[in-house]
Amino acid sequence: MGKSVLISLFVLIHSLSFAYEIEDYFGVWKGEVVCKEIKYEVYVNFPGLGFNKNGYYKASDKKRPSGGYNGSFILVEKKDGNFKARIRTSKRSLSVMEFTAQIELQYGRMILDSFMASGQIYLADENTIIVDLSNDFANIKGKLLRITSKIKSKNGSKKSYKPNPQDLEKLKPIVIEKK
């Protein structure tokens, strides 16, 4: 009985120590994602919440530079810990798809649910994101590293991140129009 209480307490303390906020996901990220045994080099710029904070991403097929995906997204908070994302993705300039996703922040993990994919995106530490998504056709797994540097605000309480301009040149934003 005593061992199980200690183990439970350790797990709870460990969970709370990694209870990240949505702001900890903001920044520019670079990494690799694997889907159907195809490796994609991924860049993501996540500037913040709201309709005026368009995020964008680019996933390049490592073997075929002309293959891959790019797109943009907007994430808005519906209520505490629940978010709605509007995602626009394209494989080629003529094939653009827009869809919504429900995202819930549970113990610092983003639990994503949409018709395109479901799963979780979470911070392994403050500079590493783990992607673990799946759909009817494939699993999407990978790891992204933060490529922005931290900037302390004047009051020292909030974190912000400064992107490296060379890394931003590799990303081409697609703007989602407000409806």
mmCIF file of C-alpha atoms in Angstrom:
data_model
loop_
_atom_site.group_PDB
_atom_site.id
_atom_site.type_symbol
_atom_site.label_atom_id
_atom_site.label_comp_id
_atom_site.label_asym_id
_atom_site.label_seq_id
_atom_site.Cartn_x
_atom_site.Cartn_y
_atom_site.Cartn_z
ATOM 1 C CA MET A 1 0.000 0.000 0.000
ATOM 2 C CA GLY A 2 2.764 2.417 0.936
ATOM 3 C CA LYS A 3 4.677 1.718 -2.280
ATOM 4 C CA SER A 4 1.626 2.364 -4.462
ATOM 5 C CA VAL A 5 0.978 5.699 -2.707
ATOM 6 C CA LEU A 6 4.611 6.746 -3.220
ATOM 7 C CA ILE A 7 4.525 5.696 -6.862
ATOM 8 C CA SER A 8 1.236 7.590 -7.399
ATOM 9 C CA LEU A 9 2.661 10.670 -5.709
ATOM 10 C CA PHE A 10 5.817 10.492 -7.854
ATOM 11 C CA VAL A 11 3.735 10.174 -11.051
ATOM 12 C CA LEU A 12 1.535 13.113 -10.004
ATOM 13 C CA ILE A 13 4.518 15.348 -9.197
ATOM 14 C CA HIS A 14 6.193 14.326 -12.474
ATOM 15 C CA SER A 15 2.990 15.133 -14.413
ATOM 16 C CA LEU A 16 2.616 18.530 -12.802
ATOM 17 C CA SER A 17 6.239 19.471 -13.427
ATOM 18 C CA PHE A 18 5.641 19.056 -17.170
ATOM 19 C CA ALA A 19 2.246 20.800 -17.203
ATOM 20 C CA TYR A 20 3.123 23.295 -19.920
ATOM 21 C CA GLU A 21 0.892 26.178 -20.987
ATOM 22 C CA ILE A 22 -0.107 26.874 -24.590
ATOM 23 C CA GLU A 23 2.354 29.803 -24.667
ATOM 24 C CA ASP A 24 5.230 27.332 -24.306
ATOM 25 C CA TYR A 25 4.395 25.998 -27.791
ATOM 26 C CA PHE A 26 4.847 29.419 -29.409
ATOM 27 C CA GLY A 27 7.975 29.855 -31.524
ATOM 28 C CA VAL A 28 9.673 28.448 -34.588
ATOM 29 C CA TRP A 29 10.354 24.719 -34.726
ATOM 30 C CA LYS A 30 12.346 22.443 -37.031
ATOM 31 C CA GLY A 31 12.511 18.664 -37.126
ATOM 32 C CA GLU A 32 11.635 15.441 -38.842
ATOM 33 C CA VAL A 33 8.292 13.660 -39.150
ATOM 34 C CA VAL A 34 7.734 10.192 -40.611
ATOM 35 C CA CYS A 35 4.493 9.217 -42.361
ATOM 36 C CA LYS A 36 4.125 5.962 -44.343
ATOM 37 C CA GLU A 37 7.908 5.469 -44.196
ATOM 38 C CA ILE A 38 8.436 8.842 -45.910
ATOM 39 C CA LYS A 39 10.631 11.276 -43.975
ATOM 40 C CA TYR A 40 9.660 14.921 -44.062
ATOM 41 C CA GLU A 41 11.788 17.829 -42.914
ATOM 42 C CA VAL A 42 9.339 20.099 -41.076
ATOM 43 C CA TYR A 43 9.412 23.802 -40.184
ATOM 44 C CA VAL A 44 6.615 25.312 -38.075
ATOM 45 C CA ASN A 45 6.109 28.930 -37.064
ATOM 46 C CA PHE A 46 3.557 29.228 -34.233
ATOM 47 C CA PRO A 47 3.353 32.934 -33.323
ATOM 48 C CA GLY A 48 0.426 32.810 -30.887
ATOM 49 C CA LEU A 49 -3.332 32.669 -30.429
ATOM 50 C CA GLY A 50 -5.982 34.628 -32.315
ATOM 51 C CA PHE A 51 -7.103 35.520 -35.806
ATOM 52 C CA ASN A 52 -4.251 37.987 -36.257
ATOM 53 C CA LYS A 53 -1.607 35.327 -35.429
ATOM 54 C CA ASN A 54 -1.317 33.172 -38.548
ATOM 55 C CA GLY A 55 0.982 30.231 -38.033
ATOM 56 C CA TYR A 56 2.466 28.365 -40.958
ATOM 57 C CA TYR A 57 4.364 25.191 -41.702
ATOM 58 C CA LYS A 58 6.295 23.452 -44.441
ATOM 59 C CA ALA A 59 6.967 19.710 -44.672
ATOM 60 C CA SER A 60 9.465 18.788 -47.407
ATOM 61 C CA ASP A 61 9.948 15.222 -48.600
ATOM 62 C CA LYS A 62 13.650 14.505 -48.074
ATOM 63 C CA LYS A 63 13.931 12.238 -51.144
ATOM 64 C CA ARG A 64 11.785 14.366 -53.462
ATOM 65 C CA PRO A 65 12.290 18.088 -52.853
ATOM 66 C CA SER A 66 9.230 18.934 -54.978
ATOM 67 C CA GLY A 67 7.057 16.663 -52.794
ATOM 68 C CA GLY A 68 5.667 17.639 -49.435
ATOM 69 C CA TYR A 69 3.098 19.926 -47.903
ATOM 70 C CA ASN A 70 2.790 23.493 -46.748
ATOM 71 C CA GLY A 71 0.055 25.484 -45.177
ATOM 72 C CA SER A 72 -1.117 27.797 -42.463
ATOM 73 C CA PHE A 73 -3.191 27.644 -39.315
ATOM 74 C CA ILE A 74 -4.986 29.820 -36.817
ATOM 75 C CA LEU A 75 -5.546 28.696 -33.235
ATOM 76 C CA VAL A 76 -8.194 30.407 -31.076
ATOM 77 C CA GLU A 77 -9.158 29.661 -27.500
ATOM 78 C CA LYS A 78 -12.810 28.673 -27.056
ATOM 79 C CA LYS A 79 -12.704 28.312 -23.277
ATOM 80 C CA ASP A 80 -10.101 27.417 -20.697
ATOM 81 C CA GLY A 81 -7.950 24.598 -22.087
ATOM 82 C CA ASN A 82 -10.055 24.107 -25.237
ATOM 83 C CA PHE A 83 -9.025 25.474 -28.608
ATOM 84 C CA LYS A 84 -10.217 25.428 -32.188
ATOM 85 C CA ALA A 85 -7.773 25.393 -35.074
ATOM 86 C CA ARG A 86 -8.483 26.294 -38.672
ATOM 87 C CA ILE A 87 -5.871 24.599 -40.832
ATOM 88 C CA ARG A 88 -5.165 25.153 -44.494
ATOM 89 C CA THR A 89 -2.911 22.673 -46.220
ATOM 90 C CA SER A 90 -1.777 22.083 -49.780
ATOM 91 C CA LYS A 91 0.315 19.537 -51.594
ATOM 92 C CA ARG A 92 0.555 21.575 -54.762
ATOM 93 C CA SER A 93 -0.587 25.084 -55.492
ATOM 94 C CA LEU A 94 -3.878 23.851 -57.004
ATOM 95 C CA SER A 95 -4.876 21.341 -54.301
ATOM 96 C CA VAL A 96 -5.725 23.333 -51.195
ATOM 97 C CA MET A 97 -7.787 21.882 -48.347
ATOM 98 C CA GLU A 98 -9.108 23.700 -45.312
ATOM 99 C CA PHE A 99 -10.419 21.939 -42.192
ATOM 100 C CA THR A 100 -10.964 22.524 -38.496
ATOM 101 C CA ALA A 101 -9.558 20.649 -35.518
ATOM 102 C CA GLN A 102 -10.554 20.578 -31.880
ATOM 103 C CA ILE A 103 -7.621 20.806 -29.489
ATOM 104 C CA GLU A 104 -7.734 20.279 -25.758
ATOM 105 C CA LEU A 105 -4.796 21.032 -23.489
ATOM 106 C CA GLN A 106 -4.525 18.197 -20.924
ATOM 107 C CA TYR A 107 -1.578 18.205 -18.513
ATOM 108 C CA GLY A 108 0.375 20.305 -20.997
ATOM 109 C CA ARG A 109 -0.349 18.009 -23.959
ATOM 110 C CA MET A 110 -2.288 19.166 -27.001
ATOM 111 C CA ILE A 111 -4.893 16.477 -27.735
ATOM 112 C CA LEU A 112 -5.945 16.971 -31.362
ATOM 113 C CA ASP A 113 -9.117 15.641 -32.963
ATOM 114 C CA SER A 114 -10.124 16.233 -36.589
ATOM 115 C CA PHE A 115 -11.226 14.203 -39.583
ATOM 116 C CA MET A 116 -7.662 14.393 -40.969
ATOM 117 C CA ALA A 117 -5.821 13.086 -37.897
ATOM 118 C CA SER A 118 -6.143 12.491 -34.179
ATOM 119 C CA GLY A 119 -3.543 12.143 -31.468
ATOM 120 C CA GLN A 120 -1.300 14.315 -29.392
ATOM 121 C CA ILE A 121 1.432 16.883 -29.696
ATOM 122 C CA TYR A 122 3.428 17.513 -26.555
ATOM 123 C CA LEU A 123 6.579 19.059 -25.176
ATOM 124 C CA ALA A 124 9.181 16.529 -24.021
ATOM 125 C CA ASP A 125 11.051 19.538 -22.608
ATOM 126 C CA GLU A 126 10.835 23.271 -23.283
ATOM 127 C CA ASN A 127 12.766 22.942 -26.573
ATOM 128 C CA THR A 128 11.453 19.616 -27.969
ATOM 129 C CA ILE A 129 8.007 18.823 -29.378
ATOM 130 C CA ILE A 130 6.906 15.226 -29.941
ATOM 131 C CA VAL A 131 4.267 14.571 -32.634
ATOM 132 C CA ASP A 132 2.179 11.395 -32.375
ATOM 133 C CA LEU A 133 -0.827 11.503 -34.709
ATOM 134 C CA SER A 134 -2.725 8.900 -36.720
ATOM 135 C CA ASN A 135 -5.558 8.594 -39.199
ATOM 136 C CA ASP A 136 -7.177 5.740 -41.119
ATOM 137 C CA PHE A 137 -4.226 5.496 -43.493
ATOM 138 C CA ALA A 138 -1.044 6.172 -41.537
ATOM 139 C CA ASN A 139 0.719 7.113 -38.336
ATOM 140 C CA ILE A 140 2.543 10.426 -38.190
ATOM 141 C CA LYS A 141 5.397 10.484 -35.700
ATOM 142 C CA GLY A 142 8.273 12.856 -35.215
ATOM 143 C CA LYS A 143 10.266 15.306 -33.181
ATOM 144 C CA LEU A 144 10.716 19.060 -33.613
ATOM 145 C CA LEU A 145 13.327 21.252 -31.931
ATOM 146 C CA ARG A 146 12.934 24.929 -31.106
ATOM 147 C CA ILE A 147 15.076 27.116 -33.377
ATOM 148 C CA THR A 148 14.241 30.395 -31.686
ATOM 149 C CA SER A 149 16.061 31.981 -28.808
ATOM 150 C CA LYS A 150 14.349 33.090 -25.601
ATOM 151 C CA ILE A 151 13.878 36.759 -24.895
ATOM 152 C CA LYS A 152 13.018 37.908 -21.381
ATOM 153 C CA SER A 153 10.279 40.485 -21.177
ATOM 154 C CA LYS A 154 10.743 43.666 -19.149
ATOM 155 C CA ASN A 155 8.871 42.262 -16.174
ATOM 156 C CA GLY A 156 10.628 38.892 -16.555
ATOM 157 C CA SER A 157 7.455 36.835 -16.179
ATOM 158 C CA LYS A 158 6.515 36.098 -19.782
ATOM 159 C CA LYS A 159 8.557 34.140 -22.294
ATOM 160 C CA SER A 160 8.869 35.181 -25.899
ATOM 161 C CA TYR A 161 11.012 33.836 -28.667
ATOM 162 C CA LYS A 162 13.045 35.496 -31.383
ATOM 163 C CA PRO A 163 13.230 33.564 -34.673
ATOM 164 C CA ASN A 164 16.420 33.194 -36.648
ATOM 165 C CA PRO A 165 15.808 35.124 -39.945
ATOM 166 C CA GLN A 166 17.604 32.468 -42.026
ATOM 167 C CA ASP A 167 15.204 29.785 -40.788
ATOM 168 C CA LEU A 168 12.163 31.944 -41.518
ATOM 169 C CA GLU A 169 13.247 32.320 -45.155
ATOM 170 C CA LYS A 170 12.601 28.582 -45.613
ATOM 171 C CA LEU A 171 8.957 29.031 -44.647
ATOM 172 C CA LYS A 172 6.416 30.506 -47.043
ATOM 173 C CA PRO A 173 3.234 31.625 -45.281
ATOM 174 C CA ILE A 174 -0.214 30.990 -46.713
ATOM 175 C CA VAL A 175 -2.640 33.517 -45.285
ATOM 176 C CA ILE A 176 -6.064 32.305 -44.161
ATOM 177 C CA GLU A 177 -8.676 34.949 -44.837
ATOM 178 C CA LYS A 178 -11.144 35.847 -42.105
ATOM 179 C CA LYS A 179 -14.714 34.789 -42.785
#
